[in-house]
Amino acid sequence: MRKLFNCWFLGACVLVVCVCFTGCNRGAENVGFKDAEWASHGHDGYEQRYSELKGINVGTANELGLAWSFDGFTTRGQVRRGMEATPIMVGGVLYFTGTWSVVYAVDARTGELIWEYDPEVDGQWIRKTCCDAVNRGVAVRDGKVFVGTLDGYLDALDIKTGVRIWRQDTLIDRRRAYSITGAPRIAGDNIVIGNGGAELGVRGYVSAYNLQTGEMVWRFFTVPGDPKGEDEHIEITQARTTWSKDSRWDVGGGGTVWDSMVYDSKLDVLYIGVGNGSPWPSWLRSPGGGDNLYLSSIVALEAKTGKMVWHYQTTPADSWDYTATQHMILARLTINGEDRDIIMQAPKNGFFYVLDRVTGELLSAEKYTRVTWADRIDLETGRPVLTGIGNYQKEGKTIWPSTAGGHNWQPMAYNKDLGLVYIPMLELPMTFTSHQSVSFQQDSILVGANARPPRPGSPQAQGVFQNVLTAWDPVAQKAVWKSKPKSWWGGGVLATAGGIVIQGNAEGYLDVLNAKDGTVLKSIPTGVGIIAAPITYALDGEQYISVLTGFGGGIKRYLPGVAALKYENKPQLLTFKLGGVAVVLPEELEADTLNPVYTESNVSPEFVAEGRRVFMGNCGRCHAFRGAKNGYPNLWNMSENTYESFDAIVSEGALEYGGMPNFKDVLDEKQVLALKVFLAADQKASR
Ligand code: CA
């Protein structure tokens, strides 16, 4: 019966049942019936996130419903964290990660769990992360599943059993705040992984390991280290000329490669997207000036050796957290009558770049969102023409885009038939103010600036804190259509030959849009904020769409999505097909009881201010939002129990397993008291 249903548009179904596996596997119009995998992070070697499947299409999208859901995730404690992984589907099995770098293998037809691998990351490691215990997925090759763990290991697992075959420590210094949240990428015979931590004072690099043995093959540093040591490779010596001698080597420089990489197998070249500087303001980081290579750059590396082929810096002397770590797509485009092998990216800084990926030549760059820090990109020099609005050294400035970028980590998709890139674009400014100085403190946020967005839902946020899915013509460098802003935060994107684009959002809807004009064909309520990118695959003549639900990541500190305020922020893998059923919404949250206001005896303004400093340096990256149960615990509404256990939680690690770290080694008794005093005073003021 299932076969009949799926063959309906061919007509003469009775006959078709018999020929489905032979006849339907051939011919472009019948691709919807062929078994089709999603074999690597970006679907294909080009990271286009575009599937040829067309069973689910403009005409049938309305029949989309739930086939099955998987919710057997290992979570820890009460905090429901973000789900950011792109699943891989090979051989009828889905491989994906949840929080805490745990890997799952489930039957792609039924959602039944086959195995689970928990690398048992120490909950304490959350102190070394900026943006939640998230993970963006695995790589699969040669009978192995590869995962980068939050605490900096690269693990190779047996694809059949999930048993670990080898493990490599990818960190150069385990005291520094390195973490891995990105998906490893396969480049030739190597598996490559970078890391995060540029907000916490680290020095960026990527490492390549042999797929079979796990032996390290090469390592490429993205920024110079302390000049007291030797430069590791020639590219570092070259980069050093773009840093002033008095640069803050102690803070690390930043330049982490925390998400995007793409491998061109024909050229045998790996492209890496490099992150922001540490600290953020260039005047604090490299006081004597300089572009600070290879921050905020796309760098092309020989996959075999790690030697640099070319580099292009999107934001010289970055002072705004304008990472170039965003999703990069390879394609062949006709530009000025010439076919070019190109690489394209919409990094945080607001410009959409098209470069020749053989030579690194900049072909074009235009604003895909509102940009005020630069007027345009000069194609002769390849450099931005600054407006002056971006300089907040002496006074605070409101600047577009924000530190969250015109586009963040959520993957784009490229429909090569329509020639359109779909950008999950964020319209948001932030007000930047510079600190006077920055001093290194282990595992602390060391950005050297404040950047404040308007609070979502506030009058200042009207028409700005919003996700707009933008269909971008990379040849003409202009938007063809923009979706209505339906949510303040949008998820990753999938495009298919069925003429559709699929994206979830923070309000908990999975939307299917017409790829040509952005018309919403179907909007599926799931009750859980979606930030991950959907994938599609086909088995036994059935096309499926899978997406992880669960709101979180770096954006969570500002506000849980509307869905997350109403329902339990439930981590699930939802898989849809034509003729499926409605998604069962998770349980509605009960309103928080208002806990008593606490007072502390020692409340001099200086002591409160000291508590605020302790909070900002150690707690603010998680606990800034006074929100719903799905968020990090609201310290402005502590229960009596929590208040009584405050010292045990902060200084004895009572909730360490769940990801509330032990701060005993950095905060003395007086500082913990100052923290309590600050929270009590602030709680009183906010009631
Ligand atoms: Ca950053």
PDB file of N, CA and C and ligand atoms in Angstrom, residues 199 276 321 323 348, ligand 1:
ATOM      1  N   GLU A 199      36.443  33.532  22.121  1.00  0.00           N
ATOM      2  CA  GLU A 199      35.939  34.488  23.123  1.00  0.00           C
ATOM      3  C   GLU A 199      36.626  34.287  24.473  1.00  0.00           C
ATOM      4  N   ASN A 276      36.945  35.051  14.564  1.00  0.00           N
ATOM      5  CA  ASN A 276      37.257  36.411  15.002  1.00  0.00           C
ATOM      6  C   ASN A 276      38.523  36.482  15.854  1.00  0.00           C
ATOM      7  N   ASP A 321      33.712  40.740  16.091  1.00  0.00           N
ATOM      8  CA  ASP A 321      33.369  39.314  16.108  1.00  0.00           C
ATOM      9  C   ASP A 321      32.838  38.866  14.747  1.00  0.00           C
ATOM     10  N   THR A 323      33.313  36.783  12.290  1.00  0.00           N
ATOM     11  CA  THR A 323      33.972  35.549  11.866  1.00  0.00           C
ATOM     12  C   THR A 323      33.702  35.263  10.387  1.00  0.00           C
ATOM     13  N   LYS A 348      29.664  36.673   8.794  1.00  0.00           N
ATOM     14  CA  LYS A 348      28.909  37.522   9.703  1.00  0.00           C
ATOM     15  C   LYS A 348      28.891  38.990   9.284  1.00  0.00           C
TER      16      LYS A 348
HETATM   17 CA    CA B   1      33.057  34.689  18.059  1.00  0.00          CA
END
